[in-house]
């Protein structure tokens, strides 16, 4: 019997040695991978991290009850995160909470887990991981965690806290995060002052070519101020200057229309800037179309589009397509005169096309208004009134009494009152059928558009083929 116990003890000791040696070799490979990263030997580091994954998996599979399993899982997750496989790294990295607080890999793994959560789109959870590491005794990990925590706070909608977290951080990359956080809370003067200081010291950690686009998502006016500074630099190449001015003009369209036009006009006048001046001129025509309020103005836009389509530039195909759409609206509007067969259907569909396909709401409102005023007996007049009212509230208020007086028994009015809209489906079927006859034959199955009015509260509007596919 003593001999049996002695053999068992030897087996346990040998088994423990196997566990320990496996763990030791896994850690040694991880240390070698870290050193290769520090030395800039990326290919070798990738190979070593791959070996860490294999060694860790072998230990976990062969010795699932070992006390080293959690640490092996964490090392596997760390290696996977280094190999940019965060999707599968998160689960093993989660075992870091089971390691002793003084474990040498715990802090590094917590930082890696935060990185992966950030990459996978969970900045709030990532911020919790970074907060733990931001108090680390390791100055390198602590600085990285503070930087990433600022990013996570900004991305989770807490830019003010991000600025506070980044305060005093001695890391050149922090400038980018501060700039983006200031833009997120619209502190324009502070953001542009910071941009001036970063430009003055020639901070190369900031990606200046993409920074205006990043700032523009939060505050287009801050982005525009930065563009002013960047395009004024003498080392700016003409094409990059054109790109920045063009993008800025497009970003500003819904914020400051006058500044947007000025930017596009500036771009259009540039020399040796590739096809960006052509793009700017086309964008100016699109803006002109958006402001168009009458069929007469639409003819002017059509002439501009003909020039763009014939210019043989990069925008010619798009300009030709838009030109054809404008032609269809013009033809429909010209043929929709009082007394003309189905003139009311033509005019209504032209108005819808102006609104939905041309992006010309003022023109659409004018066409809806024309239908109500020149064809008041049309069964589609109340539908046009309701559609036009949403585009031109002033006009809509002046004619709203017609809904309860002249058009009280219209199925469209009944539908909005929540009553049974007798005849509604027949009218819509006629409109849809006529729209299909106007769709170009070369485009089978022309795409429908949303109806001008909902059928019922809470229901999706019906789909209908339109004047423009």
Tab-separated table of C-alpha atoms in Angstrom:
chain	number	residue	atom	x	y	z
A	1	UNK	CA	0.000	0.000	0.000
A	2	UNK	CA	2.776	2.591	0.777
A	3	UNK	CA	4.210	1.783	-2.641
A	4	UNK	CA	0.831	2.673	-4.272
A	5	UNK	CA	0.658	6.022	-2.478
A	6	UNK	CA	4.230	6.758	-3.431
A	7	UNK	CA	3.494	6.093	-7.091
A	8	UNK	CA	0.389	8.253	-6.938
A	9	UNK	CA	2.360	11.111	-5.401
A	10	UNK	CA	5.009	10.845	-8.120
A	11	UNK	CA	2.286	10.915	-10.795
A	12	UNK	CA	0.720	14.015	-9.282
A	13	UNK	CA	4.082	15.751	-9.126
A	14	UNK	CA	4.867	14.831	-12.717
A	15	UNK	CA	1.400	15.977	-13.826
A	16	UNK	CA	1.905	19.273	-12.045
A	17	UNK	CA	5.231	19.663	-13.797
A	18	UNK	CA	3.524	19.124	-17.142
A	19	UNK	CA	0.951	21.833	-16.333
A	20	UNK	CA	3.687	24.181	-15.172
A	21	UNK	CA	5.933	23.553	-18.174
A	22	UNK	CA	3.052	24.076	-20.603
A	23	UNK	CA	2.148	27.351	-18.914
A	24	UNK	CA	5.784	28.420	-18.770
A	25	UNK	CA	6.275	27.814	-22.486
A	26	UNK	CA	3.063	29.688	-23.338
A	27	UNK	CA	4.184	32.690	-21.285
A	28	UNK	CA	7.652	32.548	-22.841
A	29	UNK	CA	6.162	32.683	-26.342
A	30	UNK	CA	3.954	35.628	-25.310
A	31	UNK	CA	7.009	37.511	-24.002
A	32	UNK	CA	8.843	36.826	-27.248
A	33	UNK	CA	5.844	38.113	-29.210
A	34	UNK	CA	5.776	41.326	-27.148
A	35	UNK	CA	9.488	41.899	-27.747
A	36	UNK	CA	9.075	41.343	-31.482
A	37	UNK	CA	6.288	43.971	-31.469
A	38	UNK	CA	8.466	46.473	-29.619
A	39	UNK	CA	11.299	45.877	-32.076
A	40	UNK	CA	9.048	46.414	-35.066
A	41	UNK	CA	9.222	42.811	-36.283
A	42	UNK	CA	5.526	42.567	-37.104
A	43	UNK	CA	5.638	39.353	-39.140
A	44	UNK	CA	7.572	37.508	-36.438
A	45	UNK	CA	5.247	38.857	-33.741
A	46	UNK	CA	2.204	37.588	-35.653
A	47	UNK	CA	3.762	34.143	-35.942
A	48	UNK	CA	4.601	34.045	-32.221
A	49	UNK	CA	1.120	35.131	-31.156
A	50	UNK	CA	-0.281	32.365	-33.326
A	51	UNK	CA	1.897	29.878	-31.438
A	52	UNK	CA	0.598	31.291	-28.137
A	53	UNK	CA	-2.955	30.478	-29.259
A	54	UNK	CA	-1.970	26.897	-30.159
A	55	UNK	CA	-0.053	26.291	-26.894
A	56	UNK	CA	-2.821	27.760	-24.766
A	57	UNK	CA	-5.493	25.677	-26.508
A	58	UNK	CA	-3.392	22.527	-26.024
A	59	UNK	CA	-3.076	23.156	-22.293
A	60	UNK	CA	-6.807	23.869	-21.945
A	61	UNK	CA	-7.774	20.741	-23.893
A	62	UNK	CA	-5.373	18.319	-22.222
A	63	UNK	CA	-5.604	19.648	-18.690
A	64	UNK	CA	-9.082	21.191	-18.299
A	65	UNK	CA	-8.930	20.927	-14.501
A	66	UNK	CA	-5.553	22.605	-14.148
A	67	UNK	CA	-5.278	25.705	-12.004
A	68	UNK	CA	-3.647	27.383	-14.993
A	69	UNK	CA	-6.698	27.094	-17.264
A	70	UNK	CA	-8.036	30.609	-16.618
A	71	UNK	CA	-4.642	32.157	-17.203
A	72	UNK	CA	-4.215	30.092	-20.371
A	73	UNK	CA	-7.609	31.284	-21.612
A	74	UNK	CA	-6.652	34.887	-20.935
A	75	UNK	CA	-3.346	34.449	-22.811
A	76	UNK	CA	-5.243	32.899	-25.706
A	77	UNK	CA	-7.624	35.859	-25.760
A	78	UNK	CA	-4.717	38.290	-25.555
A	79	UNK	CA	-3.015	36.614	-28.510
A	80	UNK	CA	-6.239	36.627	-30.543
A	81	UNK	CA	-6.707	40.326	-29.833
A	82	UNK	CA	-3.164	40.972	-31.067
A	83	UNK	CA	-4.040	39.034	-34.203
A	84	UNK	CA	-7.052	41.361	-34.677
A	85	UNK	CA	-9.593	38.633	-34.059
A	86	UNK	CA	-11.627	40.452	-31.443
A	87	UNK	CA	-14.830	38.611	-32.253
A	88	UNK	CA	-13.379	35.391	-30.811
A	89	UNK	CA	-11.012	37.053	-28.327
A	90	UNK	CA	-13.669	38.568	-26.070
A	91	UNK	CA	-14.871	35.322	-24.476
A	92	UNK	CA	-11.454	34.054	-23.318
A	93	UNK	CA	-10.399	37.561	-22.285
A	94	UNK	CA	-13.465	37.675	-20.041
A	95	UNK	CA	-11.718	35.169	-17.743
A	96	UNK	CA	-9.416	37.981	-16.637
A	97	UNK	CA	-11.879	38.687	-13.822
A	98	UNK	CA	-11.026	35.229	-12.391
A	99	UNK	CA	-7.299	35.923	-12.160
A	100	UNK	CA	-5.609	37.240	-9.022
A	101	UNK	CA	-5.330	41.044	-9.030
A	102	UNK	CA	-1.547	40.820	-8.937
A	103	UNK	CA	-1.399	38.559	-11.988
A	104	UNK	CA	1.179	39.889	-14.425
A	105	UNK	CA	-1.128	39.465	-17.398
A	106	UNK	CA	-4.344	40.814	-15.813
A	107	UNK	CA	-3.761	44.499	-16.541
A	108	UNK	CA	-2.636	43.890	-20.116
A	109	UNK	CA	-5.603	41.588	-20.756
A	110	UNK	CA	-8.070	44.086	-19.296
A	111	UNK	CA	-6.733	46.715	-21.681
A	112	UNK	CA	-7.021	44.242	-24.571
A	113	UNK	CA	-10.591	43.410	-23.587
A	114	UNK	CA	-11.452	47.123	-23.616
A	115	UNK	CA	-9.875	47.516	-27.048
A	116	UNK	CA	-11.933	44.640	-28.412
A	117	UNK	CA	-15.155	45.964	-26.898
A	118	UNK	CA	-14.416	49.324	-28.494
A	119	UNK	CA	-13.733	47.709	-31.866
A	120	UNK	CA	-16.928	45.659	-31.632
A	121	UNK	CA	-19.046	48.740	-30.999
A	122	UNK	CA	-19.564	48.771	-27.225
A	123	UNK	CA	-17.737	51.909	-26.025
A	124	UNK	CA	-19.626	52.027	-22.713
A	125	UNK	CA	-18.353	48.596	-21.669
A	126	UNK	CA	-14.909	49.390	-23.059
A	127	UNK	CA	-14.756	52.526	-20.904
A	128	UNK	CA	-15.192	50.412	-17.759
A	129	UNK	CA	-12.188	48.291	-18.763
A	130	UNK	CA	-10.043	51.309	-19.527
A	131	UNK	CA	-10.995	52.970	-16.246
A	132	UNK	CA	-9.520	49.996	-14.367
A	133	UNK	CA	-6.222	50.209	-16.233
A	134	UNK	CA	-5.984	54.011	-16.067
A	135	UNK	CA	-4.794	53.676	-12.463
A	136	UNK	CA	-2.162	51.049	-13.276
A	137	UNK	CA	1.394	51.283	-11.972
A	138	UNK	CA	2.662	50.586	-15.486
A	139	UNK	CA	3.111	54.040	-17.094
A	140	UNK	CA	2.822	52.693	-20.666
A	141	UNK	CA	-0.417	50.817	-20.032
A	142	UNK	CA	-1.770	53.680	-17.932
A	143	UNK	CA	-1.179	56.241	-20.692
A	144	UNK	CA	-2.740	53.981	-23.329
A	145	UNK	CA	-5.754	53.324	-21.136
A	146	UNK	CA	-6.335	57.034	-20.517
A	147	UNK	CA	-6.195	57.782	-24.227
A	148	UNK	CA	-8.577	54.960	-25.097
A	149	UNK	CA	-10.873	55.836	-22.236
A	150	UNK	CA	-11.233	59.347	-23.652
A	151	UNK	CA	-12.165	57.855	-27.018
A	152	UNK	CA	-14.660	55.468	-25.430
A	153	UNK	CA	-16.285	58.281	-23.447
A	154	UNK	CA	-16.635	60.367	-26.603
A	155	UNK	CA	-18.105	57.498	-28.598
A	156	UNK	CA	-20.557	56.673	-25.826
A	157	UNK	CA	-21.934	60.234	-25.939
A	158	UNK	CA	-19.987	61.731	-23.016
A	159	UNK	CA	-17.548	64.127	-24.729
A	160	UNK	CA	-17.353	66.461	-21.727
A	161	UNK	CA	-16.112	63.600	-19.550
A	162	UNK	CA	-13.727	62.624	-22.333
A	163	UNK	CA	-12.106	66.054	-22.260
A	164	UNK	CA	-11.712	65.835	-18.482
A	165	UNK	CA	-10.239	62.344	-18.769
A	166	UNK	CA	-7.686	63.498	-21.337
A	167	UNK	CA	-6.638	66.579	-19.370
A	168	UNK	CA	-2.920	66.567	-18.672
A	169	UNK	CA	-2.276	63.429	-20.699
A	170	UNK	CA	1.210	63.559	-22.181
A	171	UNK	CA	0.506	61.715	-25.403
A	172	UNK	CA	0.588	63.373	-28.833
A	173	UNK	CA	-2.408	61.297	-29.947
A	174	UNK	CA	-4.558	62.957	-27.309
A	175	UNK	CA	-4.808	66.065	-29.501
A	176	UNK	CA	-7.024	64.273	-31.989
A	177	UNK	CA	-9.346	63.008	-29.270
A	178	UNK	CA	-9.597	66.436	-27.633
A	179	UNK	CA	-10.397	68.023	-30.983
A	180	UNK	CA	-13.147	65.509	-31.744
A	181	UNK	CA	-14.602	65.821	-28.236
A	182	UNK	CA	-14.678	69.625	-28.430
A	183	UNK	CA	-16.510	69.366	-31.751
A	184	UNK	CA	-19.020	66.954	-30.217
A	185	UNK	CA	-20.070	69.599	-27.666
A	186	UNK	CA	-19.862	72.418	-30.259
A	187	UNK	CA	-17.100	74.395	-28.516
A	188	UNK	CA	-16.047	75.953	-31.807
A	189	UNK	CA	-13.622	78.582	-30.547
A	190	UNK	CA	-11.812	76.074	-28.328
A	191	UNK	CA	-11.717	73.448	-31.076
A	192	UNK	CA	-10.257	75.814	-33.656
A	193	UNK	CA	-7.760	77.215	-31.146
A	194	UNK	CA	-6.582	73.665	-30.460
A	195	UNK	CA	-6.385	72.993	-34.200
A	196	UNK	CA	-4.237	76.115	-34.602
A	197	UNK	CA	-1.837	74.925	-31.911
A	198	UNK	CA	-1.579	71.428	-33.403
A	199	UNK	CA	-0.919	72.883	-36.842
A	200	UNK	CA	1.676	75.265	-35.419
A	201	UNK	CA	3.704	72.422	-33.883
A	202	UNK	CA	3.215	70.318	-37.039
A	203	UNK	CA	1.600	67.482	-35.118
A	204	UNK	CA	1.962	64.470	-37.413
A	205	UNK	CA	-0.243	62.215	-35.279
A	206	UNK	CA	-3.331	64.062	-36.545
A	207	UNK	CA	-4.625	62.788	-39.879
A	208	UNK	CA	-5.359	66.219	-41.291
A	209	UNK	CA	-6.648	64.916	-44.624
A	210	UNK	CA	-9.527	63.083	-42.916
A	211	UNK	CA	-9.985	65.293	-39.848
A	212	UNK	CA	-12.489	67.714	-41.512
A	213	UNK	CA	-14.788	64.796	-42.365
A	214	UNK	CA	-14.541	63.449	-38.799
A	215	UNK	CA	-15.285	66.868	-37.295
A	216	UNK	CA	-18.034	67.489	-39.828
A	217	UNK	CA	-20.077	64.603	-38.502
A	218	UNK	CA	-20.341	66.455	-35.188
A	219	UNK	CA	-20.208	70.121	-36.234
A	220	UNK	CA	-19.918	71.118	-39.927
A	221	UNK	CA	-19.013	74.708	-39.029
A	222	UNK	CA	-16.004	73.611	-36.981
A	223	UNK	CA	-14.967	71.388	-39.879
A	224	UNK	CA	-15.322	74.347	-42.232
A	225	UNK	CA	-13.123	76.486	-39.998
A	226	UNK	CA	-10.462	73.800	-40.086
A	227	UNK	CA	-10.719	73.607	-43.881
A	228	UNK	CA	-10.006	77.354	-44.016
A	229	UNK	CA	-6.747	76.722	-42.196
A	230	UNK	CA	-5.721	73.641	-44.150
A	231	UNK	CA	-6.316	74.949	-47.677
A	232	UNK	CA	-4.348	78.104	-46.858
A	233	UNK	CA	-1.163	76.108	-46.280
A	234	UNK	CA	1.282	76.542	-49.182
A	235	UNK	CA	2.259	72.863	-49.172
A	236	UNK	CA	-1.314	71.789	-49.922
A	237	UNK	CA	-1.452	70.125	-53.361
A	238	UNK	CA	-4.190	71.410	-55.709
A	239	UNK	CA	-6.197	68.181	-55.824
A	240	UNK	CA	-6.259	67.786	-52.039
A	241	UNK	CA	-7.304	71.432	-51.711
A	242	UNK	CA	-10.112	70.778	-54.205
A	243	UNK	CA	-11.258	67.662	-52.337
A	244	UNK	CA	-11.441	69.516	-49.028
A	245	UNK	CA	-13.306	72.486	-50.491
A	246	UNK	CA	-15.749	70.277	-52.386
A	247	UNK	CA	-16.498	68.075	-49.372
A	248	UNK	CA	-16.905	71.145	-47.185
A	249	UNK	CA	-19.346	72.692	-49.635
A	250	UNK	CA	-21.452	69.540	-49.656
A	251	UNK	CA	-21.377	69.251	-45.840
A	252	UNK	CA	-22.493	72.846	-45.389
A	253	UNK	CA	-25.487	72.577	-47.729
A	254	UNK	CA	-28.009	71.974	-44.968
A	255	UNK	CA	-26.281	74.283	-42.456
A	256	UNK	CA	-25.186	77.408	-44.319
A	257	UNK	CA	-26.371	77.473	-47.933
A	258	UNK	CA	-24.530	80.703	-48.813
A	259	UNK	CA	-21.201	79.400	-47.515
A	260	UNK	CA	-21.856	76.088	-49.244
A	261	UNK	CA	-22.312	77.804	-52.624
A	262	UNK	CA	-19.193	79.895	-52.052
A	263	UNK	CA	-17.162	76.768	-51.352
A	264	UNK	CA	-18.443	75.044	-54.475
A	265	UNK	CA	-17.840	78.112	-56.633
A	266	UNK	CA	-14.282	78.300	-55.260
A	267	UNK	CA	-13.736	74.646	-56.161
A	268	UNK	CA	-15.227	75.106	-59.621
A	269	UNK	CA	-12.696	77.868	-60.354
A	270	UNK	CA	-9.620	75.823	-59.374
A	271	UNK	CA	-7.014	74.844	-61.943
A	272	UNK	CA	-5.058	71.586	-62.161
A	273	UNK	CA	-7.437	69.931	-59.720
A	274	UNK	CA	-8.552	66.908	-61.731
A	275	UNK	CA	-12.298	66.435	-62.152
A	276	UNK	CA	-13.185	68.043	-58.817
A	277	UNK	CA	-14.099	71.397	-60.427
A	278	UNK	CA	-16.553	69.499	-62.675
A	279	UNK	CA	-18.029	67.814	-59.619
A	280	UNK	CA	-18.402	71.179	-57.925
A	281	UNK	CA	-20.193	72.651	-60.939
A	282	UNK	CA	-22.558	69.693	-60.991
A	283	UNK	CA	-23.185	70.109	-57.253
A	284	UNK	CA	-24.055	73.767	-57.890
A	285	UNK	CA	-26.594	72.645	-60.488
A	286	UNK	CA	-28.076	70.199	-57.989
A	287	UNK	CA	-28.393	73.036	-55.488
A	288	UNK	CA	-30.037	75.174	-58.178
A	289	UNK	CA	-32.490	72.342	-58.770
A	290	UNK	CA	-33.255	72.151	-55.048
A	291	UNK	CA	-34.113	75.863	-55.024
A	292	UNK	CA	-36.200	75.736	-58.209
A	293	UNK	CA	-39.782	76.888	-57.653
A	294	UNK	CA	-41.289	76.941	-61.148
A	295	UNK	CA	-41.328	75.081	-64.430
A	296	UNK	CA	-39.614	78.052	-66.087
A	297	UNK	CA	-36.686	77.750	-63.668
A	298	UNK	CA	-36.616	74.006	-64.269
A	299	UNK	CA	-35.920	74.684	-67.955
A	300	UNK	CA	-32.808	76.627	-66.943
A	301	UNK	CA	-31.661	73.705	-64.806
A	302	UNK	CA	-32.298	71.396	-67.751
A	303	UNK	CA	-29.975	73.494	-69.916
A	304	UNK	CA	-27.256	73.241	-67.262
A	305	UNK	CA	-27.686	69.473	-67.055
A	306	UNK	CA	-27.377	69.175	-70.829
A	307	UNK	CA	-23.992	70.905	-70.595
A	308	UNK	CA	-22.849	68.571	-67.801
A	309	UNK	CA	-24.026	65.496	-69.702
A	310	UNK	CA	-22.162	66.581	-72.845
A	311	UNK	CA	-18.974	67.567	-71.026
A	312	UNK	CA	-17.604	63.997	-70.962
A	313	UNK	CA	-16.496	64.375	-67.383
A	314	UNK	CA	-16.805	61.932	-64.518
A	315	UNK	CA	-20.220	63.406	-63.697
A	316	UNK	CA	-21.625	63.053	-67.226
A	317	UNK	CA	-23.497	59.746	-66.645
A	318	UNK	CA	-25.152	61.001	-63.476
A	319	UNK	CA	-25.956	64.335	-65.105
A	320	UNK	CA	-27.498	62.544	-68.091
A	321	UNK	CA	-29.698	60.449	-65.813
A	322	UNK	CA	-30.876	63.503	-63.902
A	323	UNK	CA	-31.444	65.381	-67.177
A	324	UNK	CA	-33.762	62.608	-68.341
A	325	UNK	CA	-35.698	62.768	-65.070
A	326	UNK	CA	-36.097	66.522	-65.463
A	327	UNK	CA	-37.331	66.049	-69.024
A	328	UNK	CA	-40.080	63.700	-67.830
A	329	UNK	CA	-41.271	66.233	-65.271
A	330	UNK	CA	-41.219	68.995	-67.887
A	331	UNK	CA	-43.182	66.908	-70.377
A	332	UNK	CA	-45.753	65.947	-67.752
A	333	UNK	CA	-46.132	69.516	-66.522
A	334	UNK	CA	-46.477	70.888	-70.068
A	335	UNK	CA	-49.136	68.336	-70.995
A	336	UNK	CA	-51.121	68.753	-67.770
A	337	UNK	CA	-53.424	71.566	-68.825
A	338	UNK	CA	-57.053	71.938	-67.729
A	339	UNK	CA	-59.286	69.817	-69.931
A	340	UNK	CA	-56.460	67.607	-71.179
A	341	UNK	CA	-57.128	63.864	-70.806
A	342	UNK	CA	-55.784	62.706	-67.459
A	343	UNK	CA	-54.094	66.065	-66.979
A	344	UNK	CA	-54.659	65.938	-63.250
A	345	UNK	CA	-52.894	62.575	-62.971
A	346	UNK	CA	-49.960	63.871	-65.008
A	347	UNK	CA	-49.625	66.966	-62.869
A	348	UNK	CA	-49.888	65.086	-59.596
A	349	UNK	CA	-47.244	62.569	-60.651
A	350	UNK	CA	-44.998	65.390	-61.893
A	351	UNK	CA	-45.262	67.045	-58.484
A	352	UNK	CA	-44.406	63.790	-56.722
A	353	UNK	CA	-41.432	63.265	-59.012
A	354	UNK	CA	-40.189	66.812	-58.364
A	355	UNK	CA	-40.357	66.172	-54.644
A	356	UNK	CA	-39.059	62.600	-54.430
A	357	UNK	CA	-36.753	62.156	-57.434
A	358	UNK	CA	-35.502	65.646	-58.217
A	359	UNK	CA	-35.233	66.851	-54.643
A	360	UNK	CA	-37.039	70.072	-55.571
A	361	UNK	CA	-39.631	70.634	-52.816
A	362	UNK	CA	-40.460	74.197	-53.859
A	363	UNK	CA	-41.202	73.078	-57.409
A	364	UNK	CA	-43.277	70.192	-56.086
A	365	UNK	CA	-45.295	72.556	-53.901
A	366	UNK	CA	-45.888	74.796	-56.908
A	367	UNK	CA	-47.157	71.873	-58.996
A	368	UNK	CA	-49.434	70.561	-56.233
A	369	UNK	CA	-50.778	74.090	-55.822
A	370	UNK	CA	-51.359	74.408	-59.578
A	371	UNK	CA	-53.433	71.235	-59.588
A	372	UNK	CA	-55.657	72.499	-56.751
A	373	UNK	CA	-56.109	75.917	-58.340
A	374	UNK	CA	-56.560	74.949	-62.011
A	375	UNK	CA	-58.312	71.570	-61.633
A	376	UNK	CA	-60.331	71.951	-58.421
A	377	UNK	CA	-62.895	69.341	-59.528
A	378	UNK	CA	-60.267	66.607	-59.886
A	379	UNK	CA	-60.677	63.778	-57.353
A	380	UNK	CA	-56.926	64.153	-56.763
A	381	UNK	CA	-57.173	67.839	-55.838
A	382	UNK	CA	-57.627	67.146	-52.084
A	383	UNK	CA	-54.701	64.715	-52.194
A	384	UNK	CA	-52.592	67.399	-53.876
A	385	UNK	CA	-53.753	69.932	-51.280
A	386	UNK	CA	-52.671	67.679	-48.424
A	387	UNK	CA	-49.324	66.888	-50.075
A	388	UNK	CA	-48.663	70.534	-50.933
A	389	UNK	CA	-49.589	71.675	-47.447
A	390	UNK	CA	-46.666	69.768	-45.965
A	391	UNK	CA	-44.270	71.490	-48.383
A	392	UNK	CA	-45.763	74.991	-48.198
A	393	UNK	CA	-47.478	75.426	-44.805
A	394	UNK	CA	-48.338	79.080	-45.474
A	395	UNK	CA	-50.305	78.231	-48.602
A	396	UNK	CA	-51.689	75.148	-46.890
A	397	UNK	CA	-53.161	77.161	-44.043
A	398	UNK	CA	-54.901	79.471	-46.480
A	399	UNK	CA	-56.655	76.622	-48.285
A	400	UNK	CA	-57.256	74.239	-45.394
A	401	UNK	CA	-60.940	75.269	-45.158
A	402	UNK	CA	-61.445	73.614	-48.550
A	403	UNK	CA	-60.936	70.233	-46.883
A	404	UNK	CA	-64.028	70.674	-44.722
A	405	UNK	CA	-66.047	72.563	-47.319
A	406	UNK	CA	-65.469	71.547	-50.917
A	407	UNK	CA	-63.691	68.235	-50.280
A	408	UNK	CA	-65.520	66.998	-47.203
A	409	UNK	CA	-66.628	63.815	-48.988
A	410	UNK	CA	-63.262	63.017	-50.590
A	411	UNK	CA	-61.984	59.524	-49.723
A	412	UNK	CA	-58.595	61.084	-48.933
A	413	UNK	CA	-60.158	63.392	-46.347
A	414	UNK	CA	-62.255	60.531	-44.978
A	415	UNK	CA	-59.143	58.424	-44.595
A	416	UNK	CA	-57.400	61.121	-42.551
A	417	UNK	CA	-60.488	61.453	-40.366
A	418	UNK	CA	-60.282	57.737	-39.639
A	419	UNK	CA	-63.496	57.008	-41.522
A	420	UNK	CA	-64.063	54.389	-44.180
A	421	UNK	CA	-62.507	55.900	-47.349
A	422	UNK	CA	-65.015	54.674	-49.939
A	423	UNK	CA	-63.489	54.931	-53.410
A	424	UNK	CA	-59.953	55.407	-52.136
A	425	UNK	CA	-58.573	52.155	-53.560
A	426	UNK	CA	-60.119	52.795	-56.974
A	427	UNK	CA	-58.489	56.228	-57.169
A	428	UNK	CA	-55.114	54.839	-56.105
A	429	UNK	CA	-55.330	51.985	-58.598
A	430	UNK	CA	-56.040	54.457	-61.391
A	431	UNK	CA	-53.104	56.626	-60.363
A	432	UNK	CA	-50.789	53.639	-60.128
A	433	UNK	CA	-51.907	52.231	-63.444
A	434	UNK	CA	-51.378	55.561	-65.188
A	435	UNK	CA	-47.951	55.962	-63.561
A	436	UNK	CA	-46.897	52.638	-65.027
A	437	UNK	CA	-47.750	53.806	-68.527
A	438	UNK	CA	-45.382	56.748	-68.054
A	439	UNK	CA	-42.439	54.694	-66.749
A	440	UNK	CA	-39.743	54.167	-69.430
A	441	UNK	CA	-40.185	50.870	-71.228
A	442	UNK	CA	-36.437	50.266	-71.052
A	443	UNK	CA	-36.665	49.950	-67.303
A	444	UNK	CA	-38.711	46.818	-66.560
A	445	UNK	CA	-40.264	46.693	-63.139
A	446	UNK	CA	-39.677	50.399	-62.499
A	447	UNK	CA	-39.186	51.044	-58.815
A	448	UNK	CA	-42.207	52.490	-57.034
A	449	UNK	CA	-42.199	55.388	-54.621
A	450	UNK	CA	-43.958	56.060	-51.375
A	451	UNK	CA	-47.414	57.513	-51.621
A	452	UNK	CA	-47.915	61.158	-50.680
A	453	UNK	CA	-50.326	60.201	-47.907
A	454	UNK	CA	-50.466	57.317	-45.439
A	455	UNK	CA	-53.337	54.895	-45.812
A	456	UNK	CA	-53.996	54.521	-42.109
A	457	UNK	CA	-52.266	55.824	-38.994
A	458	UNK	CA	-49.448	53.437	-38.178
A	459	UNK	CA	-49.527	51.661	-41.549
A	460	UNK	CA	-46.847	51.858	-44.215
A	461	UNK	CA	-47.898	53.824	-47.305
A	462	UNK	CA	-48.706	51.854	-50.452
A	463	UNK	CA	-46.072	51.529	-53.156
A	464	UNK	CA	-46.771	52.858	-56.593
A	465	UNK	CA	-44.824	53.013	-59.817
A	466	UNK	CA	-44.120	56.637	-60.581
A	467	UNK	CA	-43.382	59.119	-63.278
A	468	UNK	CA	-39.668	58.596	-62.678
A	469	UNK	CA	-38.419	55.076	-61.892
